JSON list of N, CA and C in Angstrom, two decimals:
[
{"chain": "M", "resi": 81, "resn": "GLU", "atom": "N", "xyz": [151.11, 90.49, 40.73]},
{"chain": "M", "resi": 81, "resn": "GLU", "atom": "CA", "xyz": [150.45, 90.73, 42.02]},
{"chain": "M", "resi": 81, "resn": "GLU", "atom": "C", "xyz": [148.99, 90.32, 41.91]},
{"chain": "M", "resi": 82, "resn": "PRO", "atom": "N", "xyz": [148.49, 89.45, 42.80]},
{"chain": "M", "resi": 82, "resn": "PRO", "atom": "CA", "xyz": [147.11, 88.99, 42.69]},
{"chain": "M", "resi": 82, "resn": "PRO", "atom": "C", "xyz": [146.12, 90.12, 42.97]},
{"chain": "M", "resi": 83, "resn": "GLU", "atom": "N", "xyz": [144.98, 90.04, 42.30]},
{"chain": "M", "resi": 83, "resn": "GLU", "atom": "CA", "xyz": [143.95, 91.06, 42.50]},
{"chain": "M", "resi": 83, "resn": "GLU", "atom": "C", "xyz": [143.34, 90.90, 43.90]},
{"chain": "M", "resi": 84, "resn": "VAL", "atom": "N", "xyz": [143.15, 92.03, 44.58]},
{"chain": "M", "resi": 84, "resn": "VAL", "atom": "CA", "xyz": [142.53, 92.02, 45.90]},
{"chain": "M", "resi": 84, "resn": "VAL", "atom": "C", "xyz": [141.02, 92.09, 45.70]},
{"chain": "M", "resi": 85, "resn": "THR", "atom": "N", "xyz": [140.29, 91.18, 46.36]},
{"chain": "M", "resi": 85, "resn": "THR", "atom": "CA", "xyz": [138.83, 91.18, 46.28]},
{"chain": "M", "resi": 85, "resn": "THR", "atom": "C", "xyz": [138.25, 91.35, 47.69]},
{"chain": "M", "resi": 86, "resn": "ILE", "atom": "N", "xyz": [136.96, 91.66, 47.75]},
{"chain": "M", "resi": 86, "resn": "ILE", "atom": "CA", "xyz": [136.26, 91.81, 49.02]},
{"chain": "M", "resi": 86, "resn": "ILE", "atom": "C", "xyz": [135.71, 90.45, 49.43]},
{"chain": "M", "resi": 87, "resn": "VAL", "atom": "N", "xyz": [136.14, 89.96, 50.58]},
{"chain": "M", "resi": 87, "resn": "VAL", "atom": "CA", "xyz": [135.72, 88.65, 51.08]},
{"chain": "M", "resi": 87, "resn": "VAL", "atom": "C", "xyz": [134.41, 88.77, 51.85]},
{"chain": "M", "resi": 88, "resn": "SER", "atom": "N", "xyz": [134.31, 89.75, 52.75]},
{"chain": "M", "resi": 88, "resn": "SER", "atom": "CA", "xyz": [133.04, 90.01, 53.43]},
{"chain": "M", "resi": 88, "resn": "SER", "atom": "C", "xyz": [132.82, 91.52, 53.44]},
{"chain": "M", "resi": 89, "resn": "GLY", "atom": "N", "xyz": [131.62, 91.90, 53.01]},
{"chain": "M", "resi": 89, "resn": "GLY", "atom": "CA", "xyz": [131.32, 93.31, 52.79]},
{"chain": "M", "resi": 89, "resn": "GLY", "atom": "C", "xyz": [130.75, 94.02, 54.00]},
{"chain": "M", "resi": 90, "resn": "LEU", "atom": "N", "xyz": [130.37, 95.27, 53.76]},
{"chain": "M", "resi": 90, "resn": "LEU", "atom": "CA", "xyz": [129.82, 96.12, 54.81]},
{"chain": "M", "resi": 90, "resn": "LEU", "atom": "C", "xyz": [128.42, 95.66, 55.18]},
{"chain": "M", "resi": 91, "resn": "LYS", "atom": "N", "xyz": [128.02, 95.95, 56.42]},
{"chain": "M", "resi": 91, "resn": "LYS", "atom": "CA", "xyz": [126.68, 95.63, 56.90]},
{"chain": "M", "resi": 91, "resn": "LYS", "atom": "C", "xyz": [125.93, 96.93, 57.19]},
{"chain": "M", "resi": 92, "resn": "ASP", "atom": "N", "xyz": [124.64, 96.98, 56.80]},
{"chain": "M", "resi": 92, "resn": "ASP", "atom": "CA", "xyz": [123.82, 98.15, 57.11]},
{"chain": "M", "resi": 92, "resn": "ASP", "atom": "C", "xyz": [123.75, 98.31, 58.63]},
{"chain": "M", "resi": 93, "resn": "THR", "atom": "N", "xyz": [123.79, 99.56, 59.08]},
{"chain": "M", "resi": 93, "resn": "THR", "atom": "CA", "xyz": [123.82, 99.84, 60.52]},
{"chain": "M", "resi": 93, "resn": "THR", "atom": "C", "xyz": [122.90, 101.01, 60.84]},
{"chain": "M", "resi": 94, "resn": "VAL", "atom": "N", "xyz": [122.17, 100.89, 61.95]},
{"chain": "M", "resi": 94, "resn": "VAL", "atom": "CA", "xyz": [121.37, 102.00, 62.47]},
{"chain": "M", "resi": 94, "resn": "VAL", "atom": "C", "xyz": [122.03, 102.44, 63.76]},
{"chain": "M", "resi": 95, "resn": "VAL", "atom": "N", "xyz": [122.22, 103.75, 63.90]},
{"chain": "M", "resi": 95, "resn": "VAL", "atom": "CA", "xyz": [122.92, 104.27, 65.07]},
{"chain": "M", "resi": 95, "resn": "VAL", "atom": "C", "xyz": [122.23, 105.56, 65.52]},
{"chain": "M", "resi": 96, "resn": "SER", "atom": "N", "xyz": [122.28, 105.83, 66.81]},
{"chain": "M", "resi": 96, "resn": "SER", "atom": "CA", "xyz": [121.66, 107.04, 67.37]},
{"chain": "M", "resi": 96, "resn": "SER", "atom": "C", "xyz": [122.60, 108.23, 67.20]},
{"chain": "M", "resi": 97, "resn": "GLU", "atom": "N", "xyz": [122.01, 109.41, 67.05]},
{"chain": "M", "resi": 97, "resn": "GLU", "atom": "CA", "xyz": [122.79, 110.63, 66.92]},
{"chain": "M", "resi": 97, "resn": "GLU", "atom": "C", "xyz": [123.69, 110.79, 68.14]},
{"chain": "M", "resi": 98, "resn": "GLY", "atom": "N", "xyz": [124.95, 111.15, 67.90]},
{"chain": "M", "resi": 98, "resn": "GLY", "atom": "CA", "xyz": [125.91, 111.34, 68.97]},
{"chain": "M", "resi": 98, "resn": "GLY", "atom": "C", "xyz": [126.75, 110.11, 69.28]},
{"chain": "M", "resi": 99, "resn": "ASP", "atom": "N", "xyz": [126.33, 108.94, 68.76]},
{"chain": "M", "resi": 99, "resn": "ASP", "atom": "CA", "xyz": [127.09, 107.71, 68.97]},
{"chain": "M", "resi": 99, "resn": "ASP", "atom": "C", "xyz": [128.17, 107.55, 67.91]},
{"chain": "M", "resi": 100, "resn": "ASP", "atom": "N", "xyz": [129.09, 106.61, 68.17]},
{"chain": "M", "resi": 100, "resn": "ASP", "atom": "CA", "xyz": [130.09, 106.22, 67.18]},
{"chain": "M", "resi": 100, "resn": "ASP", "atom": "C", "xyz": [129.58, 104.99, 66.45]},
{"chain": "M", "resi": 101, "resn": "VAL", "atom": "N", "xyz": [129.98, 104.83, 65.20]},
{"chain": "M", "resi": 101, "resn": "VAL", "atom": "CA", "xyz": [129.60, 103.63, 64.43]},
{"chain": "M", "resi": 101, "resn": "VAL", "atom": "C", "xyz": [130.83, 103.15, 63.66]},
{"chain": "M", "resi": 102, "resn": "THR", "atom": "N", "xyz": [131.00, 101.83, 63.61]},
{"chain": "M", "resi": 102, "resn": "THR", "atom": "CA", "xyz": [132.15, 101.24, 62.93]},
{"chain": "M", "resi": 102, "resn": "THR", "atom": "C", "xyz": [131.68, 100.33, 61.81]},
{"chain": "M", "resi": 103, "resn": "PHE", "atom": "N", "xyz": [132.30, 100.48, 60.64]},
{"chain": "M", "resi": 103, "resn": "PHE", "atom": "CA", "xyz": [132.05, 99.62, 59.49]},
{"chain": "M", "resi": 103, "resn": "PHE", "atom": "C", "xyz": [133.31, 98.81, 59.23]},
{"chain": "M", "resi": 104, "resn": "ARG", "atom": "N", "xyz": [133.14, 97.52, 58.87]},
{"chain": "M", "resi": 104, "resn": "ARG", "atom": "CA", "xyz": [134.28, 96.64, 58.60]},
{"chain": "M", "resi": 104, "resn": "ARG", "atom": "C", "xyz": [134.11, 95.96, 57.26]},
{"chain": "M", "resi": 105, "resn": "CYS", "atom": "N", "xyz": [135.22, 95.80, 56.56]},
{"chain": "M", "resi": 105, "resn": "CYS", "atom": "CA", "xyz": [135.23, 95.10, 55.28]},
{"chain": "M", "resi": 105, "resn": "CYS", "atom": "C", "xyz": [136.50, 94.24, 55.23]},
{"chain": "M", "resi": 106, "resn": "ARG", "atom": "N", "xyz": [136.33, 92.95, 54.97]},
{"chain": "M", "resi": 106, "resn": "ARG", "atom": "CA", "xyz": [137.48, 92.04, 54.90]},
{"chain": "M", "resi": 106, "resn": "ARG", "atom": "C", "xyz": [137.87, 91.84, 53.44]},
{"chain": "M", "resi": 107, "resn": "VAL", "atom": "N", "xyz": [139.17, 91.95, 53.17]},
{"chain": "M", "resi": 107, "resn": "VAL", "atom": "CA", "xyz": [139.68, 91.76, 51.81]},
{"chain": "M", "resi": 107, "resn": "VAL", "atom": "C", "xyz": [140.52, 90.49, 51.75]},
{"chain": "M", "resi": 108, "resn": "SER", "atom": "N", "xyz": [140.82, 90.06, 50.53]},
{"chain": "M", "resi": 108, "resn": "SER", "atom": "CA", "xyz": [141.47, 88.77, 50.32]},
{"chain": "M", "resi": 108, "resn": "SER", "atom": "C", "xyz": [142.97, 88.76, 50.60]},
{"chain": "M", "resi": 109, "resn": "HIS", "atom": "N", "xyz": [143.63, 89.90, 50.51]},
{"chain": "M", "resi": 109, "resn": "HIS", "atom": "CA", "xyz": [145.08, 89.95, 50.68]},
{"chain": "M", "resi": 109, "resn": "HIS", "atom": "C", "xyz": [145.49, 91.10, 51.61]},
{"chain": "M", "resi": 110, "resn": "GLU", "atom": "N", "xyz": [146.58, 90.90, 52.32]},
{"chain": "M", "resi": 110, "resn": "GLU", "atom": "CA", "xyz": [147.11, 91.95, 53.17]},
{"chain": "M", "resi": 110, "resn": "GLU", "atom": "C", "xyz": [147.74, 93.05, 52.32]},
{"chain": "M", "resi": 111, "resn": "ASN", "atom": "N", "xyz": [147.94, 94.21, 52.97]},
{"chain": "M", "resi": 111, "resn": "ASN", "atom": "CA", "xyz": [148.61, 95.35, 52.33]},
{"chain": "M", "resi": 111, "resn": "ASN", "atom": "C", "xyz": [147.93, 95.80, 51.05]},
{"chain": "M", "resi": 112, "resn": "ALA", "atom": "N", "xyz": [146.59, 95.75, 51.03]},
{"chain": "M", "resi": 112, "resn": "ALA", "atom": "CA", "xyz": [145.84, 96.20, 49.85]},
{"chain": "M", "resi": 112, "resn": "ALA", "atom": "C", "xyz": [146.09, 97.68, 49.62]},
{"chain": "M", "resi": 113, "resn": "ARG", "atom": "N", "xyz": [146.36, 98.01, 48.37]},
{"chain": "M", "resi": 113, "resn": "ARG", "atom": "CA", "xyz": [146.53, 99.41, 47.98]},
{"chain": "M", "resi": 113, "resn": "ARG", "atom": "C", "xyz": [145.29, 99.82, 47.19]},
{"chain": "M", "resi": 114, "resn": "ASP", "atom": "N", "xyz": [145.20, 101.10, 46.88]},
{"chain": "M", "resi": 114, "resn": "ASP", "atom": "CA", "xyz": [144.06, 101.61, 46.12]},
{"chain": "M", "resi": 114, "resn": "ASP", "atom": "C", "xyz": [142.76, 101.36, 46.88]},
{"chain": "M", "resi": 115, "resn": "VAL", "atom": "N", "xyz": [142.76, 101.69, 48.18]},
{"chain": "M", "resi": 115, "resn": "VAL", "atom": "CA", "xyz": [141.59, 101.51, 49.05]},
{"chain": "M", "resi": 115, "resn": "VAL", "atom": "C", "xyz": [140.99, 102.88, 49.33]},
{"chain": "M", "resi": 116, "resn": "GLU", "atom": "N", "xyz": [139.67, 102.96, 49.33]},
{"chain": "M", "resi": 116, "resn": "GLU", "atom": "CA", "xyz": [139.00, 104.24, 49.57]},
{"chain": "M", "resi": 116, "resn": "GLU", "atom": "C", "xyz": [137.70, 104.03, 50.33]},
{"chain": "M", "resi": 117, "resn": "TRP", "atom": "N", "xyz": [137.44, 104.91, 51.29]},
{"chain": "M", "resi": 117, "resn": "TRP", "atom": "CA", "xyz": [136.17, 104.96, 52.02]},
{"chain": "M", "resi": 117, "resn": "TRP", "atom": "C", "xyz": [135.45, 106.23, 51.59]},
{"chain": "M", "resi": 118, "resn": "LYS", "atom": "N", "xyz": [134.13, 106.13, 51.41]},
{"chain": "M", "resi": 118, "resn": "LYS", "atom": "CA", "xyz": [133.33, 107.31, 51.07]},
{"chain": "M", "resi": 118, "resn": "LYS", "atom": "C", "xyz": [132.05, 107.32, 51.91]},
{"chain": "M", "resi": 119, "resn": "LEU", "atom": "N", "xyz": [131.56, 108.53, 52.18]},
{"chain": "M", "resi": 119, "resn": "LEU", "atom": "CA", "xyz": [130.25, 108.73, 52.78]},
{"chain": "M", "resi": 119, "resn": "LEU", "atom": "C", "xyz": [129.51, 109.68, 51.86]},
{"chain": "M", "resi": 120, "resn": "GLN", "atom": "N", "xyz": [128.37, 109.22, 51.34]},
{"chain": "M", "resi": 120, "resn": "GLN", "atom": "CA", "xyz": [127.58, 110.02, 50.40]},
{"chain": "M", "resi": 120, "resn": "GLN", "atom": "C", "xyz": [128.44, 110.51, 49.23]},
{"chain": "M", "resi": 121, "resn": "ASP", "atom": "N", "xyz": [129.25, 109.63, 48.67]},
{"chain": "M", "resi": 121, "resn": "ASP", "atom": "CA", "xyz": [130.12, 109.93, 47.53]},
{"chain": "M", "resi": 121, "resn": "ASP", "atom": "C", "xyz": [131.23, 110.93, 47.82]},
{"chain": "M", "resi": 122, "resn": "VAL", "atom": "N", "xyz": [131.49, 111.23, 49.08]},
{"chain": "M", "resi": 122, "resn": "VAL", "atom": "CA", "xyz": [132.60, 112.12, 49.46]},
{"chain": "M", "resi": 122, "resn": "VAL", "atom": "C", "xyz": [133.70, 111.26, 50.08]},
{"chain": "M", "resi": 123, "resn": "ALA", "atom": "N", "xyz": [134.91, 111.35, 49.52]},
{"chain": "M", "resi": 123, "resn": "ALA", "atom": "CA", "xyz": [136.04, 110.56, 50.04]},
{"chain": "M", "resi": 123, "resn": "ALA", "atom": "C", "xyz": [136.36, 111.00, 51.47]},
{"chain": "M", "resi": 124, "resn": "LEU", "atom": "N", "xyz": [136.60, 110.01, 52.34]},
{"chain": "M", "resi": 124, "resn": "LEU", "atom": "CA", "xyz": [136.90, 110.29, 53.74]},
{"chain": "M", "resi": 124, "resn": "LEU", "atom": "C", "xyz": [138.39, 110.19, 54.00]},
{"chain": "M", "resi": 125, "resn": "GLN", "atom": "N", "xyz": [138.87, 111.07, 54.87]},
{"chain": "M", "resi": 125, "resn": "GLN", "atom": "CA", "xyz": [140.27, 111.06, 55.31]},
{"chain": "M", "resi": 125, "resn": "GLN", "atom": "C", "xyz": [140.31, 110.66, 56.77]},
{"chain": "M", "resi": 126, "resn": "ASN", "atom": "N", "xyz": [141.43, 110.15, 57.21]},
{"chain": "M", "resi": 126, "resn": "ASN", "atom": "CA", "xyz": [141.63, 109.80, 58.62]},
{"chain": "M", "resi": 126, "resn": "ASN", "atom": "C", "xyz": [141.82, 111.09, 59.40]},
{"chain": "M", "resi": 127, "resn": "ASN", "atom": "N", "xyz": [140.88, 111.41, 60.31]},
{"chain": "M", "resi": 127, "resn": "ASN", "atom": "CA", "xyz": [140.99, 112.64, 61.11]},
{"chain": "M", "resi": 127, "resn": "ASN", "atom": "C", "xyz": [140.27, 112.43, 62.44]},
{"chain": "M", "resi": 128, "resn": "GLU", "atom": "N", "xyz": [140.00, 113.52, 63.17]},
{"chain": "M", "resi": 128, "resn": "GLU", "atom": "CA", "xyz": [139.40, 113.35, 64.50]},
{"chain": "M", "resi": 128, "resn": "GLU", "atom": "C", "xyz": [137.96, 112.85, 64.43]},
{"chain": "M", "resi": 129, "resn": "MET", "atom": "N", "xyz": [137.27, 113.00, 63.30]},
{"chain": "M", "resi": 129, "resn": "MET", "atom": "CA", "xyz": [135.89, 112.54, 63.17]},
{"chain": "M", "resi": 129, "resn": "MET", "atom": "C", "xyz": [135.78, 111.17, 62.48]},
{"chain": "M", "resi": 130, "resn": "ASN", "atom": "N", "xyz": [136.76, 110.83, 61.66]},
{"chain": "M", "resi": 130, "resn": "ASN", "atom": "CA", "xyz": [136.75, 109.56, 60.93]},
{"chain": "M", "resi": 130, "resn": "ASN", "atom": "C", "xyz": [138.03, 108.80, 61.23]},
{"chain": "M", "resi": 131, "resn": "GLU", "atom": "N", "xyz": [137.90, 107.63, 61.82]},
{"chain": "M", "resi": 131, "resn": "GLU", "atom": "CA", "xyz": [139.09, 106.83, 62.09]},
{"chain": "M", "resi": 131, "resn": "GLU", "atom": "C", "xyz": [139.13, 105.68, 61.08]},
{"chain": "M", "resi": 132, "resn": "ILE", "atom": "N", "xyz": [140.16, 105.69, 60.24]},
{"chain": "M", "resi": 132, "resn": "ILE", "atom": "CA", "xyz": [140.34, 104.67, 59.21]},
{"chain": "M", "resi": 132, "resn": "ILE", "atom": "C", "xyz": [141.55, 103.84, 59.59]},
{"chain": "M", "resi": 133, "resn": "SER", "atom": "N", "xyz": [141.36, 102.52, 59.66]},
{"chain": "M", "resi": 133, "resn": "SER", "atom": "CA", "xyz": [142.48, 101.66, 60.06]},
{"chain": "M", "resi": 133, "resn": "SER", "atom": "C", "xyz": [142.36, 100.29, 59.41]},
{"chain": "M", "resi": 134, "resn": "VAL", "atom": "N", "xyz": [143.41, 99.49, 59.61]},
{"chain": "M", "resi": 134, "resn": "VAL", "atom": "CA", "xyz": [143.43, 98.11, 59.11]},
{"chain": "M", "resi": 134, "resn": "VAL", "atom": "C", "xyz": [143.80, 97.21, 60.27]},
{"chain": "M", "resi": 135, "resn": "GLU", "atom": "N", "xyz": [142.97, 96.18, 60.51]},
{"chain": "M", "resi": 135, "resn": "GLU", "atom": "CA", "xyz": [143.23, 95.22, 61.57]},
{"chain": "M", "resi": 135, "resn": "GLU", "atom": "C", "xyz": [143.67, 93.90, 60.95]},
{"chain": "M", "resi": 136, "resn": "LYS", "atom": "N", "xyz": [144.72, 93.31, 61.51]},
{"chain": "M", "resi": 136, "resn": "LYS", "atom": "CA", "xyz": [145.22, 92.01, 61.06]},
{"chain": "M", "resi": 136, "resn": "LYS", "atom": "C", "xyz": [145.51, 91.98, 59.56]},
{"chain": "M", "resi": 137, "resn": "GLY", "atom": "N", "xyz": [145.81, 93.15, 58.99]},
{"chain": "M", "resi": 137, "resn": "GLY", "atom": "CA", "xyz": [146.23, 93.23, 57.60]},
{"chain": "M", "resi": 137, "resn": "GLY", "atom": "C", "xyz": [145.13, 93.15, 56.56]},
{"chain": "M", "resi": 138, "resn": "LYS", "atom": "N", "xyz": [143.99, 92.52, 56.90]},
{"chain": "M", "resi": 138, "resn": "LYS", "atom": "CA", "xyz": [142.95, 92.31, 55.90]},
{"chain": "M", "resi": 138, "resn": "LYS", "atom": "C", "xyz": [141.61, 92.95, 56.23]},
{"chain": "M", "resi": 139, "resn": "ILE", "atom": "N", "xyz": [141.41, 93.36, 57.48]},
{"chain": "M", "resi": 139, "resn": "ILE", "atom": "CA", "xyz": [140.12, 93.91, 57.89]},
{"chain": "M", "resi": 139, "resn": "ILE", "atom": "C", "xyz": [140.23, 95.43, 57.92]},
{"chain": "M", "resi": 140, "resn": "HIS", "atom": "N", "xyz": [139.61, 96.07, 56.96]},
{"chain": "M", "resi": 140, "resn": "HIS", "atom": "CA", "xyz": [139.64, 97.53, 56.86]},
{"chain": "M", "resi": 140, "resn": "HIS", "atom": "C", "xyz": [138.46, 98.08, 57.65]},
{"chain": "M", "resi": 141, "resn": "THR", "atom": "N", "xyz": [138.72, 99.05, 58.53]},
{"chain": "M", "resi": 141, "resn": "THR", "atom": "CA", "xyz": [137.65, 99.59, 59.37]},
{"chain": "M", "resi": 141, "resn": "THR", "atom": "C", "xyz": [137.54, 101.10, 59.20]},
{"chain": "M", "resi": 142, "resn": "LEU", "atom": "N", "xyz": [136.30, 101.56, 59.31]},
{"chain": "M", "resi": 142, "resn": "LEU", "atom": "CA", "xyz": [135.99, 102.99, 59.33]},
{"chain": "M", "resi": 142, "resn": "LEU", "atom": "C", "xyz": [135.11, 103.23, 60.54]},
{"chain": "M", "resi": 143, "resn": "THR", "atom": "N", "xyz": [135.55, 104.12, 61.44]},
{"chain": "M", "resi": 143, "resn": "THR", "atom": "CA", "xyz": [134.72, 104.52, 62.57]},
{"chain": "M", "resi": 143, "resn": "THR", "atom": "C", "xyz": [134.35, 105.99, 62.40]},
{"chain": "M", "resi": 144, "resn": "LEU", "atom": "N", "xyz": [133.05, 106.25, 62.37]},
{"chain": "M", "resi": 144, "resn": "LEU", "atom": "CA", "xyz": [132.54, 107.63, 62.33]},
{"chain": "M", "resi": 144, "resn": "LEU", "atom": "C", "xyz": [132.23, 108.02, 63.76]},
{"chain": "M", "resi": 145, "resn": "ARG", "atom": "N", "xyz": [132.84, 109.09, 64.23]},
{"chain": "M", "resi": 145, "resn": "ARG", "atom": "CA", "xyz": [132.69, 109.53, 65.63]},
{"chain": "M", "resi": 145, "resn": "ARG", "atom": "C", "xyz": [131.54, 110.51, 65.77]},
{"chain": "M", "resi": 146, "resn": "LYS", "atom": "N", "xyz": [130.75, 110.33, 66.83]},
{"chain": "M", "resi": 146, "resn": "LYS", "atom": "CA", "xyz": [129.68, 111.27, 67.20]},
{"chain": "M", "resi": 146, "resn": "LYS", "atom": "C", "xyz": [128.85, 111.66, 65.97]},
{"chain": "M", "resi": 147, "resn": "VAL", "atom": "N", "xyz": [128.20, 110.67, 65.37]},
{"chain": "M", "resi": 147, "resn": "VAL", "atom": "CA", "xyz": [127.46, 110.92, 64.13]},
{"chain": "M", "resi": 147, "resn": "VAL", "atom": "C", "xyz": [126.32, 111.90, 64.36]},
{"chain": "M", "resi": 148, "resn": "THR", "atom": "N", "xyz": [126.00, 112.63, 63.30]},
{"chain": "M", "resi": 148, "resn": "THR", "atom": "CA", "xyz": [124.89, 113.58, 63.31]},
{"chain": "M", "resi": 148, "resn": "THR", "atom": "C", "xyz": [123.94, 113.23, 62.17]},
{"chain": "M", "resi": 149, "resn": "GLU", "atom": "N", "xyz": [122.84, 113.95, 62.10]},
{"chain": "M", "resi": 149, "resn": "GLU", "atom": "CA", "xyz": [121.87, 113.73, 61.03]},
{"chain": "M", "resi": 149, "resn": "GLU", "atom": "C", "xyz": [122.51, 113.90, 59.65]},
{"chain": "M", "resi": 150, "resn": "GLN", "atom": "N", "xyz": [123.53, 114.76, 59.55]},
{"chain": "M", "resi": 150, "resn": "GLN", "atom": "CA", "xyz": [124.20, 114.99, 58.27]},
{"chain": "M", "resi": 150, "resn": "GLN", "atom": "C", "xyz": [124.99, 113.77, 57.79]},
{"chain": "M", "resi": 151, "resn": "ASP", "atom": "N", "xyz": [125.24, 112.82, 58.70]},
{"chain": "M", "resi": 151, "resn": "ASP", "atom": "CA", "xyz": [126.00, 111.62, 58.34]},
{"chain": "M", "resi": 151, "resn": "ASP", "atom": "C", "xyz": [125.13, 110.51, 57.75]},
{"chain": "M", "resi": 152, "resn": "ILE", "atom": "N", "xyz": [123.80, 110.74, 57.67]},
{"chain": "M", "resi": 152, "resn": "ILE", "atom": "CA", "xyz": [122.92, 109.74, 57.08]},
{"chain": "M", "resi": 152, "resn": "ILE", "atom": "C", "xyz": [123.29, 109.58, 55.61]},
{"chain": "M", "resi": 153, "resn": "GLY", "atom": "N", "xyz": [123.38, 108.33, 55.17]},
{"chain": "M", "resi": 153, "resn": "GLY", "atom": "CA", "xyz": [123.68, 108.11, 53.75]},
{"chain": "M", "resi": 153, "resn": "GLY", "atom": "C", "xyz": [124.43, 106.82, 53.55]},
{"chain": "M", "resi": 154, "resn": "THR", "atom": "N", "xyz": [124.93, 106.66, 52.35]},
{"chain": "M", "resi": 154, "resn": "THR", "atom": "CA", "xyz": [125.60, 105.43, 51.96]},
{"chain": "M", "resi": 154, "resn": "THR", "atom": "C", "xyz": [127.09, 105.51, 52.25]},
{"chain": "M", "resi": 155, "resn": "VAL", "atom": "N", "xyz": [127.59, 104.49, 52.94]},
{"chain": "M", "resi": 155, "resn": "VAL", "atom": "CA", "xyz": [129.02, 104.34, 53.16]},
{"chain": "M", "resi": 155, "resn": "VAL", "atom": "C", "xyz": [129.52, 103.36, 52.10]},
{"chain": "M", "resi": 156, "resn": "THR", "atom": "N", "xyz": [130.61, 103.71, 51.42]},
{"chain": "M", "resi": 156, "resn": "THR", "atom": "CA", "xyz": [131.17, 102.86, 50.38]},
{"chain": "M", "resi": 156, "resn": "THR", "atom": "C", "xyz": [132.62, 102.54, 50.69]},
{"chain": "M", "resi": 157, "resn": "PHE", "atom": "N", "xyz": [132.97, 101.26, 50.56]},
{"chain": "M", "resi": 157, "resn": "PHE", "atom": "CA", "xyz": [134.37, 100.82, 50.65]},
{"chain": "M", "resi": 157, "resn": "PHE", "atom": "C", "xyz": [134.75, 100.33, 49.26]},
{"chain": "M", "resi": 158, "resn": "ARG", "atom": "N", "xyz": [135.90, 100.81, 48.77]},
{"chain": "M", "resi": 158, "resn": "ARG", "atom": "CA", "xyz": [136.36, 100.39, 47.45]},
{"chain": "M", "resi": 158, "resn": "ARG", "atom": "C", "xyz": [137.79, 99.91, 47.54]},
{"chain": "M", "resi": 159, "resn": "VAL", "atom": "N", "xyz": [138.06, 98.78, 46.89]},
{"chain": "M", "resi": 159, "resn": "VAL", "atom": "CA", "xyz": [139.44, 98.32, 46.70]},
{"chain": "M", "resi": 159, "resn": "VAL", "atom": "C", "xyz": [139.57, 97.95, 45.23]},
{"chain": "M", "resi": 160, "resn": "GLY", "atom": "N", "xyz": [140.41, 98.69, 44.51]},
{"chain": "M", "resi": 160, "resn": "GLY", "atom": "CA", "xyz": [140.52, 98.46, 43.06]},
{"chain": "M", "resi": 160, "resn": "GLY", "atom": "C", "xyz": [139.14, 98.63, 42.40]},
{"chain": "M", "resi": 161, "resn": "PRO", "atom": "N", "xyz": [138.71, 97.65, 41.60]},
{"chain": "M", "resi": 161, "resn": "PRO", "atom": "CA", "xyz": [137.41, 97.75, 40.92]},
{"chain": "M", "resi": 161, "resn": "PRO", "atom": "C", "xyz": [136.25, 97.25, 41.76]},
{"chain": "M", "resi": 162, "resn": "HIS", "atom": "N", "xyz": [136.51, 96.77, 42.98]},
{"chain": "M", "resi": 162, "resn": "HIS", "atom": "CA", "xyz": [135.47, 96.14, 43.81]},
{"chain": "M", "resi": 162, "resn": "HIS", "atom": "C", "xyz": [134.94, 97.13, 44.84]},
{"chain": "M", "resi": 163, "resn": "THR", "atom": "N", "xyz": [133.61, 97.14, 45.06]},
{"chain": "M", "resi": 163, "resn": "THR", "atom": "CA", "xyz": [133.03, 98.01, 46.07]},
{"chain": "M", "resi": 163, "resn": "THR", "atom": "C", "xyz": [132.03, 97.25, 46.94]},
{"chain": "M", "resi": 164, "resn": "SER", "atom": "N", "xyz": [131.82, 97.78, 48.13]},
{"chain": "M", "resi": 164, "resn": "SER", "atom": "CA", "xyz": [130.77, 97.30, 49.03]},
{"chain": "M", "resi": 164, "resn": "SER", "atom": "C", "xyz": [130.13, 98.53, 49.64]},
{"chain": "M", "resi": 165, "resn": "THR", "atom": "N", "xyz": [128.80, 98.51, 49.80]},
{"chain": "M", "resi": 165, "resn": "THR", "atom": "CA", "xyz": [128.09, 99.67, 50.36]},
{"chain": "M", "resi": 165, "resn": "THR", "atom": "C", "xyz": [127.18, 99.24, 51.50]},
{"chain": "M", "resi": 166, "resn": "ALA", "atom": "N", "xyz": [126.88, 100.19, 52.37]},
{"chain": "M", "resi": 166, "resn": "ALA", "atom": "CA", "xyz": [125.93, 99.98, 53.47]},
{"chain": "M", "resi": 166, "resn": "ALA", "atom": "C", "xyz": [125.23, 101.29, 53.75]}
]
């Protein structure tokens, strides 16, 4: 199985409190396993505040809903040994 790499990484984003923000990361292969999103080193789960999805098989997205001051920090996307941060 070929190693999945990050083709285009996360972009730094400034957002106002109460707004939603979406981060996207494109990977080299569809159906990537061993994928993880983190905010401030805390693993994120798909729930009413964090929407985690995959578009067109290769574009992994994280949407943080109604962000607050507590959401300030580094967002990390990891696939296997590869990471991207914003």
